């Protein structure tokens, strides 16, 4: 990964954007992606769309959602503590001791998710995972009046940015799900912008919103774009860690390439084209099965209007939906080149009707 791409990746991960509050993330994405697009737009939901060859009749949509899981303030106690409800799927067992950012009208303020010290717990309490309603965010306020000077009910909360580089090009950060997808669709745009003479189709790279609460951004943007082909780039479960059953998720490791899939939401022609391109270009990839449509933007795009030929490309991810998700930069590079090279093999005459 070159220095410009790495800076963009770190800039994305350095932003906080729970579902419905993605504006700061989208600003970073737009400011970068506009350099590699013929046109860039944003819609009423907050989706950002970079377009190459906007006059082409045959359209390919790429979707990488930029939103992340988070919280929203539901109540402020008399003592000034912030009580929260989840945005997206939250594992409450990993929350105590977390550092967070509260988005206020005047900017982000720091907070921590607290819990009674283990010394003060009974043996039974130590065994329990606290429900969300029994957790709180401490911003250091003296009381409710003091807290209301800087925040209010309805303010969103995210895990604090915490990018960390590990060995073998592996990095850890909150929000890898799915700033990895938003990164890749912009990176594909960057690659294709240098090969426009070979591009026979229109490409609509979309940083979608509100995926974590129901694929909402992909649903509306796909309807507006009306593509013939669509690919979602998201994260997928790595199984190279303790406790993950490979019989359920397959053999998936960080650093061995993006995950391709076979299953009902994968158009067989497009799926085969991705695999053939990977082999021809000597791009590493891994393969897993999808038994039924899952919770990615692929599902929403596949059912748009009269139907779309779809595929899912996943970036292997450890510790999904925690504040220490881990991915490998090599997989991001491989995914970007695989998607770009696949698009260059598609023409308006390519028939995606399964035979």
mmCIF file of C-alpha atoms in Angstrom:
data_model
loop_
_atom_site.group_PDB
_atom_site.id
_atom_site.type_symbol
_atom_site.label_atom_id
_atom_site.label_comp_id
_atom_site.label_asym_id
_atom_site.label_seq_id
_atom_site.Cartn_x
_atom_site.Cartn_y
_atom_site.Cartn_z
ATOM 1 C CA UNK A 1 0.000 0.000 0.000
ATOM 2 C CA UNK A 2 1.497 3.352 -1.009
ATOM 3 C CA UNK A 3 1.736 6.334 1.316
ATOM 4 C CA UNK A 4 -1.264 8.202 -0.148
ATOM 5 C CA UNK A 5 -3.525 5.185 0.240
ATOM 6 C CA UNK A 6 -2.289 4.499 3.770
ATOM 7 C CA UNK A 7 -2.937 8.100 4.802
ATOM 8 C CA UNK A 8 -6.469 7.828 3.430
ATOM 9 C CA UNK A 9 -7.021 4.581 5.340
ATOM 10 C CA UNK A 10 -5.810 6.136 8.598
ATOM 11 C CA UNK A 11 -7.890 9.259 8.008
ATOM 12 C CA UNK A 12 -11.017 7.126 7.567
ATOM 13 C CA UNK A 13 -10.319 5.091 10.691
ATOM 14 C CA UNK A 14 -9.614 8.283 12.618
ATOM 15 C CA UNK A 15 -13.194 9.479 12.127
ATOM 16 C CA UNK A 16 -16.247 8.481 14.174
ATOM 17 C CA UNK A 17 -19.448 7.732 12.301
ATOM 18 C CA UNK A 18 -22.115 5.492 13.830
ATOM 19 C CA UNK A 19 -25.101 4.745 11.611
ATOM 20 C CA UNK A 20 -27.042 7.916 10.878
ATOM 21 C CA UNK A 21 -24.125 10.155 11.847
ATOM 22 C CA UNK A 22 -21.595 9.472 9.080
ATOM 23 C CA UNK A 23 -21.012 13.043 7.897
ATOM 24 C CA UNK A 24 -17.398 13.387 9.080
ATOM 25 C CA UNK A 25 -16.437 10.065 7.533
ATOM 26 C CA UNK A 26 -18.107 10.999 4.259
ATOM 27 C CA UNK A 27 -16.237 14.298 4.113
ATOM 28 C CA UNK A 28 -12.926 12.415 4.252
ATOM 29 C CA UNK A 29 -14.151 9.945 1.626
ATOM 30 C CA UNK A 30 -15.444 12.622 -0.750
ATOM 31 C CA UNK A 31 -12.365 14.826 -0.460
ATOM 32 C CA UNK A 32 -10.208 11.911 -1.554
ATOM 33 C CA UNK A 33 -12.456 10.148 -4.057
ATOM 34 C CA UNK A 34 -13.337 13.306 -6.006
ATOM 35 C CA UNK A 35 -9.780 13.316 -7.322
ATOM 36 C CA UNK A 36 -10.451 10.073 -9.181
ATOM 37 C CA UNK A 37 -14.036 10.660 -10.330
ATOM 38 C CA UNK A 38 -15.694 12.398 -13.255
ATOM 39 C CA UNK A 39 -18.532 13.374 -10.944
ATOM 40 C CA UNK A 40 -19.310 13.023 -7.266
ATOM 41 C CA UNK A 41 -22.653 13.423 -5.518
ATOM 42 C CA UNK A 42 -24.251 12.980 -2.093
ATOM 43 C CA UNK A 43 -27.892 12.079 -1.516
ATOM 44 C CA UNK A 44 -30.524 12.807 1.104
ATOM 45 C CA UNK A 45 -29.586 9.737 3.171
ATOM 46 C CA UNK A 46 -25.927 10.737 3.211
ATOM 47 C CA UNK A 47 -24.576 8.234 0.666
ATOM 48 C CA UNK A 48 -21.558 9.538 -1.264
ATOM 49 C CA UNK A 49 -21.210 8.451 -4.899
ATOM 50 C CA UNK A 50 -18.102 8.770 -7.076
ATOM 51 C CA UNK A 51 -18.779 8.201 -10.775
ATOM 52 C CA UNK A 52 -16.559 7.267 -13.717
ATOM 53 C CA UNK A 53 -18.071 7.345 -17.226
ATOM 54 C CA UNK A 54 -21.410 8.853 -16.134
ATOM 55 C CA UNK A 55 -22.813 8.739 -19.692
ATOM 56 C CA UNK A 56 -22.443 4.961 -20.004
ATOM 57 C CA UNK A 57 -25.710 3.024 -20.159
ATOM 58 C CA UNK A 58 -24.253 -0.093 -18.514
ATOM 59 C CA UNK A 59 -23.648 0.644 -14.836
ATOM 60 C CA UNK A 60 -21.663 -1.172 -12.179
ATOM 61 C CA UNK A 61 -22.240 -0.193 -8.561
ATOM 62 C CA UNK A 62 -19.669 -0.749 -5.830
ATOM 63 C CA UNK A 63 -20.846 -0.438 -2.232
ATOM 64 C CA UNK A 64 -18.700 -0.149 0.866
ATOM 65 C CA UNK A 65 -20.573 1.086 3.918
ATOM 66 C CA UNK A 66 -18.814 3.718 5.988
ATOM 67 C CA UNK A 67 -20.967 3.574 9.115
ATOM 68 C CA UNK A 68 -19.919 1.780 12.277
ATOM 69 C CA UNK A 69 -21.644 0.475 15.359
ATOM 70 C CA UNK A 70 -22.034 2.907 18.236
ATOM 71 C CA UNK A 71 -24.410 4.336 20.802
ATOM 72 C CA UNK A 72 -26.808 7.205 21.392
ATOM 73 C CA UNK A 73 -27.533 8.948 24.691
ATOM 74 C CA UNK A 74 -30.943 7.953 26.045
ATOM 75 C CA UNK A 75 -30.773 9.512 29.518
ATOM 76 C CA UNK A 76 -28.572 11.743 31.674
ATOM 77 C CA UNK A 77 -28.679 10.910 35.366
ATOM 78 C CA UNK A 78 -28.802 13.420 38.221
ATOM 79 C CA UNK A 79 -25.148 12.551 38.868
ATOM 80 C CA UNK A 80 -24.164 13.510 35.303
ATOM 81 C CA UNK A 81 -23.645 10.022 33.884
ATOM 82 C CA UNK A 82 -24.761 9.297 30.316
ATOM 83 C CA UNK A 83 -26.929 6.241 29.780
ATOM 84 C CA UNK A 84 -26.907 4.788 26.298
ATOM 85 C CA UNK A 85 -28.728 2.538 23.848
ATOM 86 C CA UNK A 86 -27.004 0.755 20.956
ATOM 87 C CA UNK A 87 -26.742 1.711 17.304
ATOM 88 C CA UNK A 88 -26.171 -1.632 15.559
ATOM 89 C CA UNK A 89 -25.130 -4.946 17.062
ATOM 90 C CA UNK A 90 -23.173 -4.396 20.276
ATOM 91 C CA UNK A 91 -21.456 -7.026 22.440
ATOM 92 C CA UNK A 92 -21.937 -5.523 25.891
ATOM 93 C CA UNK A 93 -19.392 -7.907 27.376
ATOM 94 C CA UNK A 94 -16.486 -5.954 25.848
ATOM 95 C CA UNK A 95 -17.725 -2.470 26.734
ATOM 96 C CA UNK A 96 -16.619 -1.794 30.337
ATOM 97 C CA UNK A 97 -13.321 0.071 30.360
ATOM 98 C CA UNK A 98 -13.725 1.437 26.821
ATOM 99 C CA UNK A 99 -12.735 4.940 25.805
ATOM 100 C CA UNK A 100 -15.378 6.701 23.719
ATOM 101 C CA UNK A 101 -16.076 9.926 21.876
ATOM 102 C CA UNK A 102 -19.340 11.847 22.338
ATOM 103 C CA UNK A 103 -20.423 13.912 19.332
ATOM 104 C CA UNK A 104 -21.822 17.224 20.586
ATOM 105 C CA UNK A 105 -22.887 20.432 18.878
ATOM 106 C CA UNK A 106 -19.485 21.913 19.713
ATOM 107 C CA UNK A 107 -17.439 18.875 18.654
ATOM 108 C CA UNK A 108 -16.248 15.593 20.109
ATOM 109 C CA UNK A 109 -15.668 15.185 23.839
ATOM 110 C CA UNK A 110 -14.006 12.267 25.617
ATOM 111 C CA UNK A 111 -15.719 9.724 27.809
ATOM 112 C CA UNK A 112 -15.263 6.282 29.334
ATOM 113 C CA UNK A 113 -17.670 3.403 29.865
ATOM 114 C CA UNK A 114 -17.554 2.604 33.555
ATOM 115 C CA UNK A 115 -18.274 -0.409 35.730
ATOM 116 C CA UNK A 116 -18.086 -1.194 39.431
ATOM 117 C CA UNK A 117 -14.592 -2.324 40.439
ATOM 118 C CA UNK A 118 -14.097 -6.087 40.659
ATOM 119 C CA UNK A 119 -13.085 -5.694 44.326
ATOM 120 C CA UNK A 120 -16.611 -4.523 45.141
ATOM 121 C CA UNK A 121 -18.448 -7.284 43.272
ATOM 122 C CA UNK A 122 -19.974 -10.382 44.748
ATOM 123 C CA UNK A 123 -18.910 -13.742 43.247
ATOM 124 C CA UNK A 124 -22.207 -13.876 41.340
ATOM 125 C CA UNK A 125 -21.812 -10.354 39.961
ATOM 126 C CA UNK A 126 -18.394 -11.224 38.566
ATOM 127 C CA UNK A 127 -19.934 -13.944 36.389
ATOM 128 C CA UNK A 128 -22.536 -11.693 34.791
ATOM 129 C CA UNK A 129 -22.374 -9.653 31.587
ATOM 130 C CA UNK A 130 -24.083 -6.372 32.320
ATOM 131 C CA UNK A 131 -26.973 -5.371 30.058
ATOM 132 C CA UNK A 132 -26.668 -2.077 28.241
ATOM 133 C CA UNK A 133 -29.104 -0.333 30.597
ATOM 134 C CA UNK A 134 -26.739 -0.974 33.512
ATOM 135 C CA UNK A 135 -23.730 0.627 31.794
ATOM 136 C CA UNK A 136 -22.934 4.324 31.652
ATOM 137 C CA UNK A 137 -20.566 6.830 30.080
ATOM 138 C CA UNK A 138 -18.551 9.043 32.411
ATOM 139 C CA UNK A 139 -17.464 12.407 30.961
ATOM 140 C CA UNK A 140 -16.291 13.776 34.305
ATOM 141 C CA UNK A 141 -19.393 15.890 34.850
ATOM 142 C CA UNK A 142 -20.179 17.089 38.381
ATOM 143 C CA UNK A 143 -23.904 16.515 37.946
ATOM 144 C CA UNK A 144 -26.693 16.608 35.354
ATOM 145 C CA UNK A 145 -26.543 20.393 35.022
ATOM 146 C CA UNK A 146 -22.829 20.229 34.312
ATOM 147 C CA UNK A 147 -23.263 17.437 31.746
ATOM 148 C CA UNK A 148 -25.999 19.375 29.949
ATOM 149 C CA UNK A 149 -23.541 22.219 29.355
ATOM 150 C CA UNK A 150 -21.714 20.056 26.809
ATOM 151 C CA UNK A 151 -24.040 17.248 25.712
ATOM 152 C CA UNK A 152 -27.691 16.180 25.545
ATOM 153 C CA UNK A 153 -30.007 13.249 24.969
ATOM 154 C CA UNK A 154 -29.687 12.160 21.336
ATOM 155 C CA UNK A 155 -25.964 12.817 20.940
ATOM 156 C CA UNK A 156 -24.185 9.850 19.283
ATOM 157 C CA UNK A 157 -21.221 8.066 20.832
ATOM 158 C CA UNK A 158 -18.450 6.048 19.166
ATOM 159 C CA UNK A 159 -15.453 4.070 20.278
ATOM 160 C CA UNK A 160 -12.447 6.400 20.410
ATOM 161 C CA UNK A 161 -10.053 6.170 17.410
ATOM 162 C CA UNK A 162 -7.290 3.726 18.256
ATOM 163 C CA UNK A 163 -5.378 2.703 15.101
ATOM 164 C CA UNK A 164 -2.501 0.386 15.965
ATOM 165 C CA UNK A 165 -0.015 -1.387 13.698
ATOM 166 C CA UNK A 166 0.860 -5.010 14.492
ATOM 167 C CA UNK A 167 3.221 -7.396 12.711
ATOM 168 C CA UNK A 168 2.977 -8.642 9.100
ATOM 169 C CA UNK A 169 1.002 -5.623 7.819
ATOM 170 C CA UNK A 170 -1.822 -6.365 10.251
ATOM 171 C CA UNK A 171 -3.441 -3.411 11.987
ATOM 172 C CA UNK A 172 -6.104 -3.016 14.637
ATOM 173 C CA UNK A 173 -8.760 -0.320 14.935
ATOM 174 C CA UNK A 174 -12.333 0.313 15.845
ATOM 175 C CA UNK A 175 -14.568 0.696 12.815
ATOM 176 C CA UNK A 176 -12.831 -1.696 10.423
ATOM 177 C CA UNK A 177 -16.408 -2.849 9.864
ATOM 178 C CA UNK A 178 -16.750 -1.322 7.454
ATOM 179 C CA UNK A 179 -14.386 1.480 6.673
ATOM 180 C CA UNK A 180 -12.472 -1.289 4.899
ATOM 181 C CA UNK A 181 -15.217 -1.409 2.289
ATOM 182 C CA UNK A 182 -15.372 2.365 1.956
ATOM 183 C CA UNK A 183 -11.589 2.349 1.494
ATOM 184 C CA UNK A 184 -11.648 -0.334 -1.204
ATOM 185 C CA UNK A 185 -14.377 1.253 -3.348
ATOM 186 C CA UNK A 186 -12.427 4.523 -3.353
ATOM 187 C CA UNK A 187 -9.204 2.638 -4.124
ATOM 188 C CA UNK A 188 -10.887 0.888 -7.069
ATOM 189 C CA UNK A 189 -11.929 4.299 -8.340
ATOM 190 C CA UNK A 190 -8.307 5.439 -8.070
ATOM 191 C CA UNK A 191 -7.048 2.440 -10.061
ATOM 192 C CA UNK A 192 -9.710 2.699 -12.778
ATOM 193 C CA UNK A 193 -9.197 6.446 -13.210
ATOM 194 C CA UNK A 194 -5.746 5.639 -14.633
ATOM 195 C CA UNK A 195 -7.210 3.083 -17.078
ATOM 196 C CA UNK A 196 -10.246 4.928 -18.400
ATOM 197 C CA UNK A 197 -9.399 4.101 -22.012
ATOM 198 C CA UNK A 198 -9.965 0.417 -21.178
ATOM 199 C CA UNK A 199 -13.177 1.031 -19.236
ATOM 200 C CA UNK A 200 -16.312 0.042 -21.166
ATOM 201 C CA UNK A 201 -18.903 0.675 -18.450
ATOM 202 C CA UNK A 202 -19.981 3.314 -15.971
ATOM 203 C CA UNK A 203 -18.676 2.799 -12.430
ATOM 204 C CA UNK A 204 -20.559 4.113 -9.398
ATOM 205 C CA UNK A 205 -18.457 3.742 -6.262
ATOM 206 C CA UNK A 206 -20.680 4.346 -3.251
ATOM 207 C CA UNK A 207 -19.729 4.918 0.359
ATOM 208 C CA UNK A 208 -23.054 3.773 1.745
ATOM 209 C CA UNK A 209 -24.616 4.687 5.080
ATOM 210 C CA UNK A 210 -26.747 2.961 7.724
ATOM 211 C CA UNK A 211 -25.789 -0.597 6.804
ATOM 212 C CA UNK A 212 -25.516 -1.572 10.460
ATOM 213 C CA UNK A 213 -29.187 -0.745 11.034
ATOM 214 C CA UNK A 214 -30.701 -2.436 7.992
ATOM 215 C CA UNK A 215 -28.812 -1.870 4.706
ATOM 216 C CA UNK A 216 -30.650 1.411 4.320
ATOM 217 C CA UNK A 217 -28.115 3.418 2.321
ATOM 218 C CA UNK A 218 -27.533 0.632 -0.192
ATOM 219 C CA UNK A 219 -31.277 0.170 -0.642
ATOM 220 C CA UNK A 220 -31.900 3.756 -1.717
ATOM 221 C CA UNK A 221 -28.670 4.396 -3.627
ATOM 222 C CA UNK A 222 -29.052 1.207 -5.666
ATOM 223 C CA UNK A 223 -32.599 2.209 -6.587
ATOM 224 C CA UNK A 224 -31.339 5.613 -7.751
ATOM 225 C CA UNK A 225 -28.337 4.295 -9.704
ATOM 226 C CA UNK A 226 -30.236 1.336 -11.222
ATOM 227 C CA UNK A 227 -27.128 -0.760 -11.974
ATOM 228 C CA UNK A 228 -26.931 -3.950 -14.008
ATOM 229 C CA UNK A 229 -24.090 -5.277 -11.821
ATOM 230 C CA UNK A 230 -23.230 -4.544 -8.198
ATOM 231 C CA UNK A 231 -20.510 -5.645 -5.804
ATOM 232 C CA UNK A 232 -20.438 -5.065 -2.067
ATOM 233 C CA UNK A 233 -17.130 -4.899 -0.252
ATOM 234 C CA UNK A 234 -17.438 -5.653 3.439
ATOM 235 C CA UNK A 235 -15.540 -7.484 6.154
ATOM 236 C CA UNK A 236 -15.856 -11.216 6.756
ATOM 237 C CA UNK A 237 -15.080 -13.529 9.655
ATOM 238 C CA UNK A 238 -11.500 -14.724 9.933
ATOM 239 C CA UNK A 239 -11.109 -18.201 11.400
ATOM 240 C CA UNK A 240 -7.378 -18.042 12.180
ATOM 241 C CA UNK A 241 -7.981 -17.351 15.855
ATOM 242 C CA UNK A 242 -8.994 -19.366 18.918
ATOM 243 C CA UNK A 243 -12.651 -20.228 19.399
ATOM 244 C CA UNK A 244 -13.881 -19.913 15.806
ATOM 245 C CA UNK A 245 -15.351 -23.076 14.285
ATOM 246 C CA UNK A 246 -14.000 -23.517 10.759
ATOM 247 C CA UNK A 247 -16.820 -25.964 10.057
ATOM 248 C CA UNK A 248 -19.160 -22.972 10.161
ATOM 249 C CA UNK A 249 -17.153 -20.116 8.608
ATOM 250 C CA UNK A 250 -14.528 -21.956 6.548
ATOM 251 C CA UNK A 251 -10.756 -21.542 6.317
ATOM 252 C CA UNK A 252 -10.099 -17.791 6.367
ATOM 253 C CA UNK A 253 -6.857 -16.117 7.411
ATOM 254 C CA UNK A 254 -5.583 -12.567 7.497
ATOM 255 C CA UNK A 255 -3.048 -11.861 4.769
ATOM 256 C CA UNK A 256 -4.178 -14.579 2.359
ATOM 257 C CA UNK A 257 -6.371 -12.360 0.195
ATOM 258 C CA UNK A 258 -9.992 -11.215 0.107
ATOM 259 C CA UNK A 259 -12.822 -13.686 0.558
ATOM 260 C CA UNK A 260 -14.942 -14.607 -2.442
ATOM 261 C CA UNK A 261 -18.234 -16.400 -1.897
ATOM 262 C CA UNK A 262 -20.582 -18.937 -3.457
ATOM 263 C CA UNK A 263 -24.264 -18.870 -2.582
ATOM 264 C CA UNK A 264 -27.740 -17.560 -3.407
ATOM 265 C CA UNK A 265 -26.835 -13.861 -3.414
ATOM 266 C CA UNK A 266 -23.814 -14.372 -5.689
ATOM 267 C CA UNK A 267 -24.596 -14.198 -9.390
ATOM 268 C CA UNK A 268 -22.829 -17.288 -10.796
ATOM 269 C CA UNK A 269 -21.493 -15.459 -13.861
ATOM 270 C CA UNK A 270 -20.081 -12.600 -11.799
ATOM 271 C CA UNK A 271 -18.765 -14.961 -9.144
ATOM 272 C CA UNK A 272 -16.928 -17.005 -11.754
ATOM 273 C CA UNK A 273 -15.557 -13.861 -13.387
ATOM 274 C CA UNK A 274 -14.077 -12.706 -10.091
ATOM 275 C CA UNK A 275 -12.430 -16.079 -9.513
ATOM 276 C CA UNK A 276 -11.114 -16.339 -13.074
ATOM 277 C CA UNK A 277 -9.697 -12.811 -12.886
ATOM 278 C CA UNK A 278 -7.974 -13.567 -9.589
ATOM 279 C CA UNK A 279 -6.310 -16.644 -11.060
ATOM 280 C CA UNK A 280 -5.299 -14.876 -14.268
ATOM 281 C CA UNK A 281 -3.823 -11.881 -12.457
ATOM 282 C CA UNK A 282 -2.294 -14.057 -9.710
ATOM 283 C CA UNK A 283 -4.237 -12.242 -6.978
ATOM 284 C CA UNK A 284 -4.583 -14.232 -3.762
ATOM 285 C CA UNK A 285 -8.119 -15.000 -2.644
ATOM 286 C CA UNK A 286 -10.035 -17.271 -0.278
ATOM 287 C CA UNK A 287 -13.425 -18.924 -0.796
ATOM 288 C CA UNK A 288 -16.354 -19.527 1.548
ATOM 289 C CA UNK A 289 -19.993 -20.524 1.203
ATOM 290 C CA UNK A 290 -23.073 -18.425 1.921
ATOM 291 C CA UNK A 291 -26.103 -20.562 2.655
ATOM 292 C CA UNK A 292 -28.601 -17.728 2.581
ATOM 293 C CA UNK A 293 -28.590 -13.971 1.982
ATOM 294 C CA UNK A 294 -26.795 -12.260 4.839
ATOM 295 C CA UNK A 295 -26.671 -8.843 6.396
ATOM 296 C CA UNK A 296 -24.513 -7.028 3.847
ATOM 297 C CA UNK A 297 -25.307 -4.449 1.197
ATOM 298 C CA UNK A 298 -25.268 -7.297 -1.340
ATOM 299 C CA UNK A 299 -28.708 -8.397 -0.179
ATOM 300 C CA UNK A 300 -30.243 -4.964 -0.734
ATOM 301 C CA UNK A 301 -28.643 -4.405 -4.136
ATOM 302 C CA UNK A 302 -29.560 -7.851 -5.466
ATOM 303 C CA UNK A 303 -33.288 -7.127 -5.070
ATOM 304 C CA UNK A 304 -33.248 -3.623 -6.542
ATOM 305 C CA UNK A 305 -35.965 -3.006 -9.133
ATOM 306 C CA UNK A 306 -36.053 -6.074 -11.453
ATOM 307 C CA UNK A 307 -32.901 -7.606 -9.976
ATOM 308 C CA UNK A 308 -29.153 -7.024 -10.155
ATOM 309 C CA UNK A 309 -26.206 -9.381 -10.722
ATOM 310 C CA UNK A 310 -24.392 -9.165 -7.390
ATOM 311 C CA UNK A 311 -21.290 -10.413 -5.612
ATOM 312 C CA UNK A 312 -19.723 -9.955 -2.196
ATOM 313 C CA UNK A 313 -15.999 -9.453 -1.643
ATOM 314 C CA UNK A 314 -14.999 -9.619 2.014
ATOM 315 C CA UNK A 315 -11.903 -8.457 3.877
ATOM 316 C CA UNK A 316 -10.901 -11.001 6.558
ATOM 317 C CA UNK A 317 -11.509 -9.493 9.994
ATOM 318 C CA UNK A 318 -10.742 -10.691 13.507
ATOM 319 C CA UNK A 319 -12.729 -9.528 16.563
ATOM 320 C CA UNK A 320 -15.639 -8.068 14.576
ATOM 321 C CA UNK A 321 -17.853 -5.530 16.364
ATOM 322 C CA UNK A 322 -15.293 -4.825 19.059
ATOM 323 C CA UNK A 323 -13.036 -1.814 19.442
ATOM 324 C CA UNK A 324 -9.977 -3.871 18.404
ATOM 325 C CA UNK A 325 -10.981 -5.287 15.027
ATOM 326 C CA UNK A 326 -7.961 -6.510 13.048
ATOM 327 C CA UNK A 327 -7.354 -6.641 9.284
ATOM 328 C CA UNK A 328 -4.361 -6.937 6.955
ATOM 329 C CA UNK A 329 -3.332 -4.172 4.556
ATOM 330 C CA UNK A 330 -2.274 -6.785 1.982
ATOM 331 C CA UNK A 331 -5.886 -8.005 1.742
ATOM 332 C CA UNK A 332 -7.102 -4.462 1.054
ATOM 333 C CA UNK A 333 -4.606 -4.051 -1.789
ATOM 334 C CA UNK A 334 -5.521 -7.432 -3.271
ATOM 335 C CA UNK A 335 -9.268 -6.738 -3.052
ATOM 336 C CA UNK A 336 -8.901 -3.352 -4.738
ATOM 337 C CA UNK A 337 -6.955 -4.774 -7.673
ATOM 338 C CA UNK A 338 -9.243 -7.782 -8.021
ATOM 339 C CA UNK A 339 -12.389 -5.657 -8.235
ATOM 340 C CA UNK A 340 -10.753 -3.173 -10.637
ATOM 341 C CA UNK A 341 -9.432 -5.887 -12.950
ATOM 342 C CA UNK A 342 -12.797 -7.660 -12.930
ATOM 343 C CA UNK A 343 -14.575 -4.467 -13.971
ATOM 344 C CA UNK A 344 -12.121 -4.004 -16.842
ATOM 345 C CA UNK A 345 -13.238 -7.425 -18.128
ATOM 346 C CA UNK A 346 -16.909 -6.403 -18.255
ATOM 347 C CA UNK A 347 -18.537 -4.876 -21.329
ATOM 348 C CA UNK A 348 -22.153 -3.945 -22.088
ATOM 349 C CA UNK A 349 -22.412 -7.249 -23.962
ATOM 350 C CA UNK A 350 -21.441 -9.379 -20.973
ATOM 351 C CA UNK A 351 -24.395 -11.653 -20.226
ATOM 352 C CA UNK A 352 -25.029 -12.165 -16.513
ATOM 353 C CA UNK A 353 -28.129 -14.328 -16.925
ATOM 354 C CA UNK A 354 -27.347 -17.716 -15.315
ATOM 355 C CA UNK A 355 -27.329 -20.535 -17.860
#
